[in-house]
XYZ file of C-alpha atoms in Angstrom:
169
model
C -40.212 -17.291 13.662
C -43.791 -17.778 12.751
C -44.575 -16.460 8.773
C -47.707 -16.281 7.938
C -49.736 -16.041 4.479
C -51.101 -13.098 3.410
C -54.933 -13.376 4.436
C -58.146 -12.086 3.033
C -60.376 -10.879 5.680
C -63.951 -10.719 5.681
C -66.041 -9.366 4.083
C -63.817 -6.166 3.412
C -60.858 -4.622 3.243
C -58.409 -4.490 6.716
C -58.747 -0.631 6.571
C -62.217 -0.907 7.135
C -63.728 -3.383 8.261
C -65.888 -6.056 8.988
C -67.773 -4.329 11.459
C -70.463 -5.216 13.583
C -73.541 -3.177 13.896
C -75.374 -5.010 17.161
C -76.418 -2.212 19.655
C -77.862 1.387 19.327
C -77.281 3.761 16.686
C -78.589 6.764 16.319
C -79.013 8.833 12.663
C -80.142 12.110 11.421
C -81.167 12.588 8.487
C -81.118 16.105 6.088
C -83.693 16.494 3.364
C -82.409 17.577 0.017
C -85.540 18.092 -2.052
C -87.533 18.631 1.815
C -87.419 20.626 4.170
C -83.919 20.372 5.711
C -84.520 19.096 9.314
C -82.632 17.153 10.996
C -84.707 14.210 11.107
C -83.303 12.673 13.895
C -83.761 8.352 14.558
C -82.777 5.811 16.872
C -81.892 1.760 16.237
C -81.889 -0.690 17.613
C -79.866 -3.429 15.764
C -80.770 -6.713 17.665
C -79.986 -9.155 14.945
C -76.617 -9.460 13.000
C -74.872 -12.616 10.909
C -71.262 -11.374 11.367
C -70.768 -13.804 8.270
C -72.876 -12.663 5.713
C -73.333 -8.455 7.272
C -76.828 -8.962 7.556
C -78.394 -7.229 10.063
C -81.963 -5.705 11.332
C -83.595 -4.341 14.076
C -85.964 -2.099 15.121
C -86.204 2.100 15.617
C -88.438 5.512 16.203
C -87.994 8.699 15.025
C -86.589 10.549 18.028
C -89.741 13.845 18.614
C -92.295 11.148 18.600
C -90.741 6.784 19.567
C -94.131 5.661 20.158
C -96.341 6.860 17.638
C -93.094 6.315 14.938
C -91.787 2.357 14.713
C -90.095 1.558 12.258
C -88.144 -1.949 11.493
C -84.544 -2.303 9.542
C -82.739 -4.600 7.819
C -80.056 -4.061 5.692
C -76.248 -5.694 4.905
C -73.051 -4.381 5.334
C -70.278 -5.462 2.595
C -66.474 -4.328 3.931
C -67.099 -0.446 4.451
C -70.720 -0.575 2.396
C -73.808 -0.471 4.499
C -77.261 -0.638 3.012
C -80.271 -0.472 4.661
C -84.380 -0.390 4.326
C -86.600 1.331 7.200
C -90.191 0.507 7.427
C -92.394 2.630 9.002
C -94.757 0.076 11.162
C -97.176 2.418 13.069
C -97.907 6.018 12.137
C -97.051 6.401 7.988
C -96.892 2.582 8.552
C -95.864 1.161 4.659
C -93.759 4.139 4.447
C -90.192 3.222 3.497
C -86.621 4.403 3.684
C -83.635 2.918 1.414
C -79.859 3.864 2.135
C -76.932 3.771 0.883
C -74.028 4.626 2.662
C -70.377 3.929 4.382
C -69.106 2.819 7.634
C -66.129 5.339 8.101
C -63.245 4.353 9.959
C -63.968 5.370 13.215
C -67.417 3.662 12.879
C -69.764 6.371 12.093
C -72.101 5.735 8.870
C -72.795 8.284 6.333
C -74.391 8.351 2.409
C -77.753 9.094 1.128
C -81.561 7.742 1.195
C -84.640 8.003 -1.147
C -88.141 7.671 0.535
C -91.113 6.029 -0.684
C -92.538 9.243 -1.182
C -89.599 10.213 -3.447
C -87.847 12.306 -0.853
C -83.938 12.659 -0.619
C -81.670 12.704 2.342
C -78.088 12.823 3.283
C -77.433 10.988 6.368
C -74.861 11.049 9.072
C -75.033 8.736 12.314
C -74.465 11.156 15.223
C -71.848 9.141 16.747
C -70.142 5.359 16.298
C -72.284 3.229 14.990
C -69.940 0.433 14.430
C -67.065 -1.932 15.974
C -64.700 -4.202 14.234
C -65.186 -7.684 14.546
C -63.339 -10.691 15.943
C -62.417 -11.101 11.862
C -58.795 -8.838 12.062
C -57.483 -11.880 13.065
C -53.820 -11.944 12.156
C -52.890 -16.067 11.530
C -53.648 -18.592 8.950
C -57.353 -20.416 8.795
C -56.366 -23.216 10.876
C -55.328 -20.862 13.548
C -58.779 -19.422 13.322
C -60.778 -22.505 13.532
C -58.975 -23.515 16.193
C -59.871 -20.286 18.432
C -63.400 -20.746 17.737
C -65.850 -22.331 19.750
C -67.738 -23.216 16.830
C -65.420 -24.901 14.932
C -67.703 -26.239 12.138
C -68.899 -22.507 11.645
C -65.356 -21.011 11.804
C -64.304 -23.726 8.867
C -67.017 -22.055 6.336
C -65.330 -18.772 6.958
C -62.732 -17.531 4.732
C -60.856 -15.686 7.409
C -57.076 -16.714 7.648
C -57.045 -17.916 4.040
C -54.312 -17.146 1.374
C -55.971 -14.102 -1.016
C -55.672 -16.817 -3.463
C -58.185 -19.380 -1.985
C -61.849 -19.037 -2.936
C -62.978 -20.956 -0.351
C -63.908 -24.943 0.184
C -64.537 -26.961 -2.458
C -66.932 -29.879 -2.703
């Protein structure tokens, strides 16, 4: 009979996450102090430490991809996602800050303030996010040894007892 520690995983709570962001995700966005919309844009999330949550990509707004670019980069922390659009061609400078919530089922939703002092609710129009490899159910050891990159794996704190803060120097 194998008994294992209780384990912290990372960086949130079991219920919720870590997730991973990499792939396409597309958002719409609902003025509050605007006209209402939908404001409808698509990500591309290219880049993502699984690690640390950070994450960025690049996007459009859906009526017009080409003449709209945008870039993002934000972090997610357990369920909490925050992100910053920049506009990079037409409005280019123009900016987008969010603050929102990876739901259980991996759709995002919260609210965003624009440059221009705009408000938004936002709501991603499908699954956004998966879980990670990090619901691993064993002790630390366990999970460096079912890395490839072990040296990597040992920095994490997945598999540790609650407890543990970690390696000390």
């Amino acid at each position: 009979m194998s008994v294992f520690a209780k384990v912290d995983r990372e960086p949130g709570p079991v219920e919720y996450g870590p997730w991973n962001l990499l792939g396409v995700c597309q958002i719409a966005y609902t003025g509050v102090n605007i006209a209402p919309g939908p404001y409808v844009h698509t990500y591309n999330i290219d880049t993502m430490d699984l690690n640390t949550g950070i994450f960025s990509g690049t996007g459009s707004y859906d009526p017009s991809p080409i003449l709209y670019t945008e870039d993002i980069d934000g972090a997610v922390d357990g369920s909490d996602i925050n992100f910053h659009v920049l506009y990079t061609n037409t409005n280019a400078g123009y900016t987008v800050d969010a603050d929102g919530v990876i739901n259980n089922n991996g759709s995002l939703t919260g609210i965003a303030t624009s440059s221009s002092n705009q408000t938004f609710t936002f709501a991603s129009t499908g699954s956004c996010a998966t879980r990670t490899s990090s619901q691993f159910e064993g002790n630390h050891g366990q999970y460096v040894s079912s890395q490839e990159n072990k040296q990597e794996a040992a920095q994490s704190r997945i598999g540790m007892p609650v407890q543990s803060k970690g390696h000390t120097n």
